Each structure stands twice: as C-alpha cells, then as structure tokens.
Amino acid sequence: MSLLTARGLAKRFGGLHAVAGLDLTVARGEMLGLIGPNGAGKTTVFNLLSGFLTPDAGDIVLDGRSIVGLAPHAICRLGLARTFQIVRPFPRMTVLENVRVGALARSPRAGEALARARDVVARVGLGTRERVPAGALTLADRKRLELARALATGPALLLLDEVMAGLNPTEIETIIQLVRAIHESGVSILLIEHNMRAVMALSQRIVVLSFGERIAEGAPADIANHPKVIEAYLGEEYVRAAPA
Amino acid sequence: MKWALAGGVVALVALPAVLSSYALTLFILIFFYGFLGQAWNIVGGYAGQLSAGHAAFVGVGGYTATMLSIELGLTPWVGMLVGGALAALLGAIIGYLGFRFGLRGFYFVLLTVAFAEICRVAVSNIDALGGPLGLYITFTGNPRQFQFQDGRVYYYIALALMLLATLIAWAIERRRFGVYLAAIREDEAAAEALGVNAFKYKMLAMVVSSFLTGVGGTFYAFYLFSLQPNTLFGIPLSVEIIIRPIVGGAGTLFGPILGSFILTPLAEISRRYLGQGGLYGAHLIAYGVLLIGVVLFLPEGAYPRLRRALARRAGATR
Ligand SMILES: Nc1ncnc2c1ncn2[C@@H]1O[C@H](COP(=O)(O)OP(=O)(O)OP(=O)(O)O)[C@@H](O)[C@H]1O
Ligand SMILES: [Mg+2]
C-alpha cells in the first residue's frame, strides 16, 4: 500500500487552475521528486497535502486515511511534515528552541523534547549554532533549521519545498547528503526542487508538473530526455539561459 | 536569581510592619495591577493576542461576586471563583469569535474593545445591577464578606494574587503550553505546520487569563466597596491593565510586575499632586509619554533590558 495517494486533486485561484486534477502517489520509503517550471503549482500541491489549503476537488489519503479537511496541525501529527519554500523560522527563538517546537509533537514532556531537539539539531549540522537566535542565521542555516524543525516532528513523510534554493554548490552538496541520510533513516520524502542535478541525484522517481497537471512521470534518466519535459521545463530554462 | 527572588518575596511579606497607611495602599495597588497585568500577560504577552478589553473580565467577575453576595448571601470567597468562571466563559466566547474567524492584530483589538463596551452599556442599562450608578457594598469588616478592618490583610491578599498569577505564568512558560504560545506569537502558520493546534492553545490562554482577571474583579469590588460600570468595564481600566506588562516587558515573567512597580507609583503621584491642581487625568499624559519612550527605546519592555544589565554585572563581578 502506498503511504500517500492523492486523486483528482484540484485548486483554483479565481480563474487560475493552480492544480488541475492531479493524481500523485508516494510509496512507503520512496524519495519522489516533484519538478516543474515556476508557477506550475508545486507549492500549491504541498499546501493542499499539508492542510494549509482545502482542495476544490479530489481526495488525499495518508496511511489509509483521508486527510482532506483536517487542519495542518492534525496532519502533522498523523506523520506528514513540510518545510516552507520561503523559510519561516521563529526569529526570536534560538535554533534549539525552534526545533523543540517540532519535537514537542512527539514528546509532550518539555525535557524529552529538548533532548530530541538537540539530537535533530546535531543531525542537520547546526550543533554549534544551538543557541543562536534563528533570526541571525545565514540563509543556508535557515534552510537546515527549516528541515530540522520538520524532522523533529517525527514524520513518516517529509515534504521539502526547495530546500536548496539560494545555496552555493558546497552548501547544496551538504544538503543533498543530509536529505539522503534522512531518507535512509526510513523517512519517505517528496521533494520539490529546481536544482536538476540535485533532484536527479536524489529521486527514485520524478513527477513533472506544468500548469497544475502532471505531464510526465518516471525514472530520473527518462525524465531528463522526455520531450514534453524539455518543452515545458528545460525548454523554458534554455530559452531563458540563451543570450538575448 | 533564585535567592534574589526568595529575598524579594520575604521583604514584601515583612514590609507592612514599617509601611505608613498611604504606602500600604500604594503597595496594594502595585500588587493588584501587577496581578491583572500578569493575568493579561498570558494571552496578551505569551500568546501575543492583544486583548484591549480585559476590563470586561474585571467587571463580570466583580459584579458576579457582588450580586451573589448581596442577593444570595454567598461569601465572596466562593463568589470570586464563580465570577472567575463567568469571566472565563466570556473570554471563551470572545476567543472563539476572534480565533475561529482568524481576527488578527487590530481586528482582534477592536473585537475585545467592542465586547467590553457592550458589557459596559448593557450593565449601565440593567436596573437590577444598579444601572449607571452601580452597586455599593456596606462595610461590615467581616472577613467572611471579604472585608477587613486591618488594611494589611488586603496587602497580603493582593500580594498572594500577584504571586499566584506569576507562579501560573511560570508553570506555563516551562511547559509545552508556553512553548506553543511563543511559537504561535512568532509565526502561527509555521507553528501549525509543526503540529501546534493554534486555536486550542489561544483559547486556553484566553480562558486562563480571563478567569484570573475575573477573580481580580472580586478584589477590586470588595476593596473599594463600590462598583460602577464606567470604571469596572471602561476602556481606562483596560488601558491600566495592558500598559504595565507592555512597559515592563510583555511575554516575560517579571515584566508585568516591574511595569507595575514603575507605573503604579507614577500614576498615584501624578494623581495626587497634579490632580489637586485641577489637572485630572494628568497621569494619562504621563502614561502616554512613557509609552512613547518605551516604544522608541525599549521595544521589548524594561525587564529584558534589566535582566541583561544584571547578567552583565553578575558576569563582571564573578
Ligand atoms: N494563495 C494564492 N492566491 C492566488 N494565487 C496563488 C496563490 N498561491 C499560488 N497562486 C498562483 O498559483 C500558481 C501556482 O503557484 P505555486 O506557488 O504553486 O507554483 P510553484 O510551482 O510552487 O512555483 P515556484 O517554482 O515559483 O515556487 C501561480 O500562478 C501562483 O501565482
Ligand atoms: Mg513553489
């Protein structure tokens, strides 16, 4: 049985079909890449899955149970955690305090949660920054913090929204290692990523979204050569990259 | 820190032995407003939900205990809890409307003010509650009636209330509840994503806060022997409640107390000296000036600054 199944998922903003009848499944233990050009509807899919938006149509089943209409906090407790594309740290809390908020979802006792938070902070490589206020972190560290907080909630499925955007190649390399390690520890991952090299390296399977619809799906190698994908996504990239 | 705290409490307990009756009154007010400020702090400071209508809870609590005492002969010691419960019910209603419909910032402020004003106008128009003139309590000096010949008893009750509210705030701060409130205050959506039921915890904060404030209403009524809708439900009282924690440091444990130690004497002195010259309300101008100063120079309030200064000194002497 798959861990997450979405069927016929749809969301409109006024006249805009941000997500238009999407089917999506994540198998247990899978790392699934979700790619597509800017504005394709990827973040909207995350907002629907995590309960921040209610779908106009369609169903979402997590672990055999429909989660449509549940509040984000309830969905988190059922084992689906997400990060935000535009990171949202609690700026006046320290790194450790930030992560503790997530840890409290699994360990209601403050002391236990703190110990758990400390583990997770160390795992993402922020051990030396534990006591730094989140507002004072670099972008790379904020991205790690975003990841750490979500991880601390003990998810079965982790939705990562562009955790590598804005980072330099060395930082991207460490995040790739980190995401891989989290996956190997048994967490299923749904990954939105614009960095092609990273998404190709990490994903077992990739779904391509364009104008809210799935236009392709397959193994990384197949996706890279898929004509529709080149047209919708890479094509656009090439056009933009070409000198005017 | 622990020792300084214990020393402070001991000093406050011993203090009445050497206080003049005027000073005693001043301390009673410091503690009482410190208590109300701490009660507000739970929802306004820790949870960051700016209620500007907390007078409504003082009013509901005070009127409830007084009516129960006058009509049914129920002792205010019990009426206090009934008043607190009714205030908490009102808090739950206001909280439900505000939080369920996602009223934030100014909209929540307006909602709370509107409720307090509705209560004020309603009570002013109910003859059974004394209408605009309010209720008067005959002084019997009977402790069962929450009345005491010796002013020091009020002192100790007010001190106990302030310490109790502070203990509650401390317990909240250390628990998951407090961590969640801080997360909600910082970024509600991010908190939700991490499994925080923001609605539930904001409601809880509102209920605890309004219950305590309602309990304070009984003290207010039976300390002054009288209650009028304009004073008990009025905006000026709401301002008095809010301004101390904000000046002292909203969302900090000692902010409301520090704020009360700064502002209550200031208000009393200006009321006493400037009021005599016909400058009624001069203390409100003093508040305004002070508030502008705090916003400009101490946006987190006085307590965080004081704590850092003390920590620096402790570090230097070590
Ligand atoms: N809350 C909203 N209200 C109105 N329109 C929205 C809202 N959220 C997203 N949109 C629109 O829906 C479309 C899909 O947006 P979405 O953020 O899901 O894209 P995306 O694939 O994540 O893009 P990017 O790669 O740039 O992050 C865009 O046209 C966007 O402007
Ligand atoms: Mg996006």
Coordinates of C-alpha atoms and ligand atoms in Angstrom, one line a residue:
Chain A
M1 CA 0.0 0.0 0.0
S2 CA 1.3 3.5 -0.8
L3 CA 1.9 5.9 2.0
L4 CA 0.2 8.9 0.3
T5 CA -2.3 8.9 -2.5
A6 CA -3.9 12.0 -4.0
R7 CA -6.6 11.6 -6.5
G8 CA -8.1 14.2 -8.8
L9 CA -6.7 17.0 -6.7
A10 CA -7.8 20.5 -7.8
K11 CA -7.4 24.0 -6.6
R12 CA -8.4 27.2 -8.3
F13 CA -7.4 30.8 -7.5
G14 CA -10.1 32.8 -9.2
G15 CA -9.8 31.8 -12.9
L16 CA -6.4 30.2 -12.4
H17 CA -6.3 26.4 -12.2
A18 CA -3.2 26.2 -10.0
V19 CA -3.7 22.4 -9.6
A20 CA -5.9 20.7 -12.1
G21 CA -6.9 17.2 -11.4
L22 CA -3.6 15.8 -10.2
D23 CA -3.0 12.2 -9.2
L24 CA 0.0 11.6 -7.1
T25 CA 1.3 8.6 -5.0
V26 CA 4.2 8.3 -2.8
A27 CA 5.2 4.7 -1.9
R28 CA 6.5 3.8 1.5
G29 CA 10.2 4.5 1.7
E30 CA 10.2 6.4 -1.6
M31 CA 12.0 9.6 -2.5
L32 CA 9.8 11.3 -5.1
G33 CA 10.9 14.4 -7.0
L34 CA 8.3 17.0 -7.9
I35 CA 9.5 19.4 -10.6
G36 CA 8.1 21.9 -13.0
P37 CA 8.5 25.5 -14.2
N38 CA 7.8 28.5 -11.9
G39 CA 4.1 28.7 -11.2
A40 CA 3.4 25.2 -12.2
G41 CA 1.6 24.6 -8.9
K42 CA 4.1 22.6 -6.9
T43 CA 3.9 24.7 -3.7
T44 CA 0.1 24.7 -4.0
V45 CA 0.2 20.9 -4.1
F46 CA 2.2 21.0 -0.8
N47 CA -0.3 23.4 0.7
L48 CA -3.1 21.0 -0.2
L49 CA -1.4 18.0 1.1
S50 CA -0.4 19.6 4.4
G51 CA -3.9 21.1 5.0
F52 CA -3.0 24.8 4.5
L53 CA -5.4 24.9 1.6
T54 CA -8.6 22.9 1.1
P55 CA -8.9 21.3 -2.3
D56 CA -11.8 22.2 -4.5
A57 CA -12.0 18.6 -5.6
G58 CA -10.1 15.3 -5.0
D59 CA -9.1 13.2 -2.2
I60 CA -5.9 12.8 -0.2
V61 CA -5.2 9.5 1.7
L62 CA -2.3 9.3 4.1
D63 CA -1.6 5.8 5.5
G64 CA -5.1 4.6 4.6
R65 CA -6.9 7.6 6.0
S66 CA -8.4 10.6 4.2
I67 CA -6.9 13.8 5.5
V68 CA -8.9 16.2 3.4
G69 CA -10.4 18.9 5.6
L70 CA -8.0 18.3 8.5
A71 CA -6.1 21.2 10.0
P72 CA -2.4 21.4 9.4
H73 CA -1.5 20.6 13.0
A74 CA -3.6 17.4 12.8
I75 CA -2.0 16.3 9.5
C76 CA 1.4 16.9 11.1
R77 CA 0.6 14.7 13.9
L78 CA -0.5 12.0 11.5
G79 CA 3.0 11.9 10.2
L80 CA 3.2 14.4 7.3
A81 CA 5.6 17.3 7.8
R82 CA 6.5 20.1 5.4
T83 CA 9.0 22.8 5.0
F84 CA 8.2 26.3 3.6
Q85 CA 9.7 27.4 0.3
I86 CA 10.2 30.8 2.0
V87 CA 11.6 29.8 5.3
R88 CA 9.6 30.7 8.4
P89 CA 11.8 30.4 11.4
F90 CA 10.6 31.7 14.8
P91 CA 13.1 34.6 14.6
R92 CA 13.4 35.4 18.3
M93 CA 13.8 31.8 19.4
T94 CA 17.2 30.1 19.3
V95 CA 17.8 27.3 16.9
L96 CA 17.3 24.7 19.6
E97 CA 14.0 26.3 20.8
N98 CA 12.8 26.4 17.2
V99 CA 13.4 22.7 16.8
R100 CA 11.9 21.9 20.2
V101 CA 8.5 23.2 19.0
G102 CA 8.6 20.4 16.4
A103 CA 9.9 17.9 18.8
L104 CA 7.0 18.5 21.2
A105 CA 4.6 17.0 18.7
R106 CA 6.2 13.6 19.5
S107 CA 7.5 14.1 23.1
P108 CA 5.0 16.2 25.0
R109 CA 7.3 16.5 28.0
A110 CA 9.5 19.6 27.7
G111 CA 12.7 17.8 28.9
E112 CA 12.4 14.9 26.5
A113 CA 11.5 17.2 23.6
L114 CA 14.6 19.3 24.3
A115 CA 16.8 16.2 24.2
R116 CA 15.2 15.1 21.0
A117 CA 15.6 18.6 19.5
R118 CA 19.3 18.5 20.4
D119 CA 19.7 15.3 18.5
V120 CA 18.0 16.6 15.4
V121 CA 19.9 19.9 15.5
A122 CA 23.2 17.9 15.7
R123 CA 22.0 15.7 12.8
V124 CA 21.4 18.6 10.4
G125 CA 24.8 20.0 11.4
L126 CA 23.6 23.0 13.4
G127 CA 25.1 21.7 16.7
T128 CA 27.4 24.6 17.1
R129 CA 24.6 27.1 16.5
E130 CA 22.2 25.7 19.0
R131 CA 21.9 28.9 21.0
V132 CA 21.9 31.4 18.1
P133 CA 18.6 33.2 17.6
A134 CA 17.1 31.9 14.3
G135 CA 16.8 35.5 13.0
A136 CA 20.6 35.8 13.0
L137 CA 21.3 32.7 10.8
T138 CA 22.5 32.7 7.2
L139 CA 20.1 31.5 4.5
A140 CA 21.9 28.1 4.3
D141 CA 21.5 27.6 8.1
R142 CA 17.9 28.7 8.0
K143 CA 17.2 26.1 5.4
R144 CA 18.7 23.5 7.6
L145 CA 16.7 24.8 10.5
E146 CA 13.5 24.5 8.5
L147 CA 14.4 20.9 7.7
A148 CA 15.3 20.2 11.3
R149 CA 12.1 21.5 12.7
A150 CA 10.0 19.4 10.3
L151 CA 12.2 16.4 11.0
A152 CA 11.8 16.8 14.7
T153 CA 8.0 16.2 14.4
G154 CA 8.9 12.6 13.6
P155 CA 7.3 12.4 10.1
A156 CA 6.6 9.3 8.1
L157 CA 6.5 11.6 5.0
L158 CA 8.5 14.7 4.7
L159 CA 7.6 17.4 2.1
L160 CA 10.6 19.5 1.2
D161 CA 10.0 22.7 -0.8
E162 CA 13.1 23.9 -2.5
V163 CA 15.5 23.4 0.5
M164 CA 18.4 24.0 -1.8
A165 CA 17.3 27.3 -3.5
G166 CA 19.7 30.1 -3.0
L167 CA 22.5 28.0 -1.7
N168 CA 26.0 27.7 -3.2
P169 CA 27.3 24.4 -4.6
T170 CA 29.1 23.4 -1.5
E171 CA 26.1 24.0 0.7
I172 CA 23.9 22.2 -1.8
E173 CA 26.2 19.2 -1.6
T174 CA 25.9 19.0 2.2
I175 CA 22.1 19.3 2.0
I176 CA 22.0 16.5 -0.6
Q177 CA 23.9 14.3 1.8
L178 CA 21.6 15.3 4.6
V179 CA 18.4 14.6 2.6
R180 CA 19.8 11.3 1.6
A181 CA 20.7 10.4 5.2
I182 CA 17.2 11.3 6.3
H183 CA 15.7 9.1 3.6
E184 CA 18.0 6.3 4.6
S185 CA 16.8 6.5 8.2
G186 CA 13.3 5.5 6.9
V187 CA 11.5 8.7 6.1
S188 CA 9.7 8.9 2.8
I189 CA 10.3 12.2 1.0
L190 CA 8.5 14.3 -1.5
L191 CA 11.0 16.8 -2.9
I192 CA 10.3 20.0 -4.8
E193 CA 13.5 21.1 -6.4
H194 CA 14.6 23.4 -9.2
N195 CA 18.2 22.2 -8.9
M196 CA 18.2 19.5 -11.6
R197 CA 21.4 17.9 -10.6
A198 CA 20.2 17.5 -7.0
V199 CA 16.8 16.2 -7.9
M200 CA 18.2 13.7 -10.5
A201 CA 20.7 12.5 -7.9
L202 CA 18.3 12.1 -5.1
S203 CA 14.9 11.0 -6.6
Q204 CA 14.0 7.4 -7.3
R205 CA 11.1 8.7 -9.4
I206 CA 10.1 12.1 -10.7
V207 CA 6.7 13.7 -11.4
V208 CA 6.7 16.7 -13.7
L209 CA 4.0 19.4 -13.2
S210 CA 3.0 22.1 -15.7
F211 CA 0.0 24.3 -15.3
G212 CA -1.2 22.2 -12.5
E213 CA -1.2 19.0 -14.4
R214 CA 1.1 16.0 -14.4
I215 CA 2.8 16.0 -17.9
A216 CA 5.3 13.2 -17.2
E217 CA 6.4 10.7 -14.7
G218 CA 9.3 8.3 -14.5
A219 CA 12.8 7.5 -13.5
P220 CA 15.3 10.4 -13.5
A221 CA 17.1 9.3 -16.6
D222 CA 13.8 9.1 -18.6
I223 CA 12.5 12.4 -17.4
A224 CA 15.7 14.2 -18.5
N225 CA 15.0 13.1 -22.1
H226 CA 11.3 13.3 -22.1
P227 CA 10.2 15.6 -25.0
K228 CA 7.3 17.1 -23.1
V229 CA 9.5 17.9 -20.2
I230 CA 12.1 19.5 -22.3
E231 CA 9.4 21.6 -23.9
A232 CA 7.7 22.6 -20.7
Y233 CA 10.5 22.9 -18.3
L234 CA 14.0 22.6 -19.6
G235 CA 13.0 24.3 -22.8
E236 CA 12.0 27.3 -20.8
E237 CA 15.2 27.2 -18.9
Y238 CA 17.2 27.0 -22.1
V239 CA 15.3 29.9 -23.6
R240 CA 15.9 32.0 -20.6
A241 CA 19.6 31.0 -20.4
A242 CA 20.2 31.9 -24.0
P243 CA 21.7 35.3 -24.7
A244 CA 19.2 37.8 -25.9
Chain B
M1 CA 18.3 34.6 40.8
K2 CA 16.5 32.1 43.0
W3 CA 17.9 33.8 46.1
A4 CA 17.1 37.3 44.9
L5 CA 13.6 36.1 44.3
A6 CA 13.2 34.5 47.6
G7 CA 14.7 37.6 49.3
G8 CA 12.3 39.8 47.4
V9 CA 9.3 37.8 48.5
V10 CA 10.4 37.8 52.1
A11 CA 11.0 41.5 52.0
L12 CA 7.5 42.1 50.6
V13 CA 6.0 39.9 53.3
A14 CA 7.8 41.7 56.0
L15 CA 7.2 45.2 54.6
P16 CA 3.8 46.1 56.1
A17 CA 5.5 46.3 59.5
V18 CA 7.1 49.5 58.5
L19 CA 4.7 51.0 56.0
S20 CA 2.5 54.1 56.5
S21 CA -1.1 53.5 55.6
Y22 CA -0.6 55.6 52.4
A23 CA 2.4 53.5 51.4
L24 CA 0.4 50.4 52.2
T25 CA -2.4 51.5 49.8
L26 CA 0.2 52.2 47.2
F27 CA 1.7 48.7 47.5
I28 CA -1.8 47.1 47.4
L29 CA -2.3 48.9 44.1
I30 CA 1.1 47.8 42.8
F31 CA 0.3 44.2 43.6
F32 CA -3.2 44.3 42.3
Y33 CA -2.3 45.9 39.0
G34 CA 0.8 43.6 38.8
F35 CA -1.7 40.7 39.2
L36 CA -4.0 42.0 36.5
G37 CA -1.0 42.7 34.2
Q38 CA 0.3 39.1 34.8
A39 CA -3.2 37.7 34.0
W40 CA -3.3 39.7 30.8
N41 CA 0.3 38.7 30.0
I42 CA -0.8 35.1 29.5
V43 CA -2.9 35.9 26.5
G44 CA -1.6 39.3 25.5
G45 CA 2.1 38.7 26.2
Y46 CA 2.9 35.0 25.8
A47 CA 0.3 34.2 23.2
G48 CA 0.6 37.6 21.5
Q49 CA -3.1 38.1 21.2
L50 CA -3.7 41.8 22.1
S51 CA -6.8 42.0 24.1
A52 CA -7.6 45.6 24.8
G53 CA -10.9 44.8 26.6
H54 CA -9.7 43.0 29.7
A55 CA -11.7 45.3 31.9
A56 CA -14.8 43.3 30.8
F57 CA -13.5 40.4 32.8
V58 CA -12.8 42.5 35.9
G59 CA -16.4 43.8 35.6
V60 CA -18.0 40.4 35.1
G61 CA -16.0 39.0 38.0
G62 CA -16.7 41.9 40.3
Y63 CA -20.4 42.2 39.5
T64 CA -20.9 38.4 39.8
A65 CA -19.4 38.1 43.3
T66 CA -21.1 41.3 44.5
M67 CA -24.6 40.2 43.3
L68 CA -24.1 36.8 44.7
S69 CA -23.1 38.3 48.0
I70 CA -26.0 40.9 48.1
E71 CA -28.8 38.7 46.7
L72 CA -27.9 35.2 47.9
G73 CA -25.5 35.9 50.8
L74 CA -22.8 33.9 49.1
T75 CA -19.4 34.6 50.5
P76 CA -17.2 36.5 48.0
W77 CA -14.5 33.8 48.7
V78 CA -16.7 31.5 46.7
G79 CA -18.2 34.2 44.5
M80 CA -14.7 35.0 43.4
L81 CA -14.5 31.7 41.7
V82 CA -17.9 31.9 40.2
G83 CA -17.0 35.4 38.9
G84 CA -13.8 34.0 37.5
A85 CA -15.7 31.2 35.8
L86 CA -18.2 33.6 34.2
A87 CA -15.3 35.8 33.1
A88 CA -13.7 32.8 31.6
L89 CA -16.9 32.0 29.8
L90 CA -17.0 35.5 28.3
G91 CA -13.3 35.1 27.4
A92 CA -14.1 31.8 25.7
I93 CA -16.8 33.5 23.6
I94 CA -14.6 36.4 22.6
G95 CA -11.7 34.0 21.9
Y96 CA -13.9 31.7 19.9
L97 CA -15.2 34.6 17.7
G98 CA -11.7 36.1 17.3
F99 CA -9.7 32.9 16.8
R100 CA -12.2 30.9 14.8
F101 CA -12.7 33.7 12.3
G102 CA -9.0 34.5 12.2
L103 CA -9.1 38.0 13.5
R104 CA -5.6 39.2 13.9
G105 CA -3.9 42.4 15.1
F106 CA -6.1 45.4 15.0
Y107 CA -9.2 43.4 14.3
F108 CA -8.8 41.4 17.5
V109 CA -8.1 44.5 19.5
L110 CA -11.3 46.0 18.1
L111 CA -13.3 42.9 18.9
T112 CA -12.1 42.9 22.5
V113 CA -12.8 46.6 23.0
A114 CA -16.2 46.2 21.4
F115 CA -17.1 43.4 23.9
A116 CA -16.0 45.4 26.9
E117 CA -18.1 48.3 25.7
I118 CA -21.1 46.2 25.0
C119 CA -20.8 44.9 28.6
R120 CA -20.5 48.4 30.0
V121 CA -23.5 49.7 28.1
A122 CA -25.6 46.6 29.0
V123 CA -24.8 46.8 32.7
S124 CA -25.4 50.5 32.7
N125 CA -28.9 49.8 31.5
I126 CA -29.8 46.9 33.8
D127 CA -31.6 48.3 36.9
A128 CA -31.1 45.1 38.8
L129 CA -27.4 45.6 38.5
G130 CA -27.7 49.2 39.8
G131 CA -27.7 50.8 36.4
P132 CA -25.2 53.6 35.7
L133 CA -24.7 54.3 39.4
G134 CA -23.6 50.8 40.1
L135 CA -23.6 48.8 43.3
Y136 CA -22.4 49.7 46.8
I137 CA -21.2 47.2 49.4
T138 CA -21.8 48.1 53.0
F139 CA -18.7 47.8 55.0
T140 CA -19.0 45.2 57.8
G141 CA -15.4 44.4 58.4
N142 CA -16.4 40.7 58.3
P143 CA -13.6 38.5 56.8
R144 CA -16.3 36.2 55.5
Q145 CA -17.6 39.1 53.5
F146 CA -14.0 39.7 52.1
Q147 CA -13.8 42.8 54.3
F148 CA -11.1 43.6 56.8
Q149 CA -10.6 46.2 59.5
D150 CA -6.9 45.8 59.0
G151 CA -5.6 47.1 55.7
R152 CA -2.7 44.8 55.8
V153 CA -4.9 41.9 55.0
Y154 CA -5.7 43.4 51.6
Y155 CA -2.0 43.9 51.2
Y156 CA -1.4 40.2 51.7
I157 CA -4.3 39.1 49.5
A158 CA -3.1 41.3 46.7
L159 CA 0.5 40.1 47.1
A160 CA -0.8 36.5 47.1
L161 CA -2.8 37.1 43.9
M162 CA 0.2 38.6 42.2
L163 CA 2.5 35.7 43.2
L164 CA -0.2 33.2 42.3
A165 CA -0.6 34.6 38.8
T166 CA 3.2 34.7 38.4
L167 CA 3.5 31.1 39.5
I168 CA 0.9 30.2 36.9
A169 CA 2.8 32.1 34.2
W170 CA 6.0 30.4 35.3
A171 CA 4.4 27.0 35.1
I172 CA 3.0 27.8 31.6
E173 CA 6.4 29.1 30.4
R174 CA 8.1 25.9 31.3
R175 CA 5.6 23.6 29.8
R176 CA 4.7 22.7 26.2
F177 CA 1.8 25.1 26.6
G178 CA 4.2 28.0 26.9
V179 CA 6.5 26.9 24.2
Y180 CA 3.5 26.6 21.9
L181 CA 2.2 30.0 22.8
A182 CA 5.6 31.5 22.0
A183 CA 5.6 29.7 18.6
I184 CA 2.1 31.0 17.9
R185 CA 3.2 34.5 18.7
E186 CA 6.2 34.3 16.4
D187 CA 4.6 32.7 13.4
E188 CA 1.2 31.0 13.6
A189 CA 1.4 29.2 10.3
A190 CA 4.8 27.8 11.0
A191 CA 3.6 26.6 14.4
E192 CA 0.6 24.9 12.8
A193 CA 2.9 23.1 10.4
L194 CA 4.8 21.7 13.4
G195 CA 1.7 20.2 15.0
V196 CA 0.6 23.1 17.1
N197 CA -3.2 23.5 17.4
A198 CA -3.1 27.3 17.5
F199 CA -6.8 27.7 18.0
K200 CA -6.8 25.4 21.0
Y201 CA -3.9 27.0 22.7
K202 CA -5.0 30.5 22.1
M203 CA -8.4 29.6 23.6
L204 CA -6.7 28.1 26.6
A205 CA -4.6 31.2 27.1
M206 CA -7.7 33.4 26.8
V207 CA -9.6 31.3 29.3
V208 CA -6.9 31.2 31.9
S209 CA -6.2 34.9 31.5
S210 CA -9.9 35.9 31.7
F211 CA -10.5 33.6 34.7
L212 CA -7.7 35.2 36.7
T213 CA -8.8 38.7 35.7
G214 CA -12.3 37.8 36.7
V215 CA -11.1 36.7 40.1
G216 CA -9.4 40.1 40.3
G217 CA -12.8 41.7 39.9
T218 CA -13.9 40.5 43.3
F219 CA -10.9 42.0 44.9
Y220 CA -11.5 45.3 43.2
A221 CA -15.1 45.4 44.2
F222 CA -14.6 44.4 47.8
Y223 CA -11.6 46.6 48.3
L224 CA -13.3 49.7 47.1
F225 CA -16.8 48.8 48.4
S226 CA -18.4 50.0 45.2
L227 CA -18.6 49.2 41.5
Q228 CA -19.7 51.4 38.6
P229 CA -20.0 50.2 35.0
N230 CA -17.8 53.0 33.7
T231 CA -14.9 52.2 36.0
L232 CA -15.2 48.4 36.0
F233 CA -15.9 47.9 32.3
G234 CA -14.4 51.1 31.0
I235 CA -11.6 51.5 28.5
P236 CA -9.4 53.3 31.0
L237 CA -9.2 50.2 33.2
S238 CA -8.3 48.1 30.1
V239 CA -5.5 50.5 29.4
E240 CA -4.3 50.3 33.0
I241 CA -4.2 46.5 32.7
I242 CA -2.3 46.4 29.4
I243 CA 0.2 49.2 29.9
R244 CA 2.1 47.7 32.8
P245 CA 3.1 44.5 31.1
I246 CA 3.9 46.4 27.9
V247 CA 6.2 48.8 29.7
G248 CA 7.7 46.1 31.8
G249 CA 8.0 43.5 29.0
A250 CA 5.1 41.6 27.5
G251 CA 5.6 37.9 27.4
T252 CA 8.3 37.9 30.1
L253 CA 7.7 36.5 33.6
F254 CA 8.6 39.6 35.6
G255 CA 7.6 42.3 33.0
P256 CA 4.1 42.9 34.4
I257 CA 5.4 43.2 38.0
L258 CA 8.3 45.5 37.0
G259 CA 5.8 47.5 35.0
S260 CA 3.5 47.9 37.9
F261 CA 6.3 49.0 40.2
I262 CA 7.2 51.6 37.7
L263 CA 3.8 52.8 36.7
T264 CA 1.5 52.5 39.7
P265 CA 3.5 54.9 41.9
L266 CA 3.8 57.2 38.9
A267 CA 0.1 57.2 38.4
E268 CA -0.6 57.7 42.1
I269 CA 1.9 60.6 42.5
S270 CA 0.7 62.4 39.5
R271 CA -2.9 61.8 40.5
R272 CA -2.2 63.1 44.0
Y273 CA -0.1 66.1 43.1
L274 CA -1.3 67.1 39.7
G275 CA -4.9 66.1 40.4
Q276 CA -5.0 68.6 43.3
G277 CA -4.1 71.4 40.9
G278 CA -7.1 70.5 38.9
L279 CA -5.1 68.5 36.4
Y280 CA -7.3 65.5 36.4
G281 CA -6.1 62.7 34.1
A282 CA -2.6 64.1 34.1
H283 CA -1.4 60.6 34.8
L284 CA -2.7 59.6 31.5
I285 CA -0.5 62.1 29.8
A286 CA 2.4 60.7 31.8
Y287 CA 1.4 57.2 30.6
G288 CA 1.4 58.4 27.0
V289 CA 4.8 60.0 27.3
L290 CA 6.2 56.9 29.0
L291 CA 4.6 54.6 26.4
I292 CA 6.2 56.6 23.6
G293 CA 9.5 56.3 25.4
V294 CA 9.2 52.5 25.7
V295 CA 8.1 52.0 22.1
L296 CA 11.1 54.1 20.9
F297 CA 13.8 53.0 23.3
L298 CA 12.8 49.7 24.9
P299 CA 10.5 47.9 22.4
E300 CA 10.7 44.7 24.4
G301 CA 9.9 46.4 27.6
A302 CA 12.0 47.2 30.7
Y303 CA 12.5 43.8 32.0
P304 CA 14.6 42.2 29.3
R305 CA 16.9 45.2 29.4
L306 CA 17.2 45.0 33.2
R307 CA 17.9 41.2 33.0
R308 CA 20.7 41.8 30.5
A309 CA 22.2 44.6 32.7
L310 CA 22.1 42.3 35.8
A311 CA 23.6 39.4 33.9
R312 CA 26.4 41.7 32.7
R313 CA 27.1 42.8 36.3
A314 CA 27.0 39.3 37.6
G315 CA 29.4 38.3 34.9
A316 CA 31.7 41.2 35.8
T317 CA 31.8 40.5 39.5
R318 CA 32.5 36.8 39.0
Ligands
LIG1 N1 -2.8 32.0 -2.4 C1 -2.8 32.2 -3.7 N2 -3.7 33.0 -4.2 C2 -3.7 33.3 -5.6 N3 -2.9 32.7 -6.4 C3 -2.0 31.8 -6.0 C4 -1.9 31.5 -4.6 N4 -0.9 30.7 -4.4 C5 -0.4 30.4 -5.6 N5 -1.0 31.1 -6.6 C6 -0.8 31.0 -8.0 O1 -0.9 29.7 -8.4 C7 0.1 29.3 -9.3 C8 0.9 28.2 -8.8 O2 1.7 28.7 -7.7 P1 2.7 27.8 -6.9 O3 3.3 28.6 -5.9 O4 2.1 26.5 -6.5 O5 3.8 27.5 -8.0 P2 5.2 26.7 -7.9 O6 5.2 25.6 -8.8 O7 5.5 26.4 -6.5 O8 6.2 27.8 -8.4 P3 7.7 28.2 -7.9 O9 8.6 27.2 -8.6 O10 7.9 29.5 -8.5 O11 7.8 28.1 -6.5 C9 0.9 30.6 -9.6 O12 0.4 31.2 -10.8 C10 0.6 31.4 -8.4 O13 0.7 32.8 -8.7
MG2 MG 6.9 27.0 -5.1

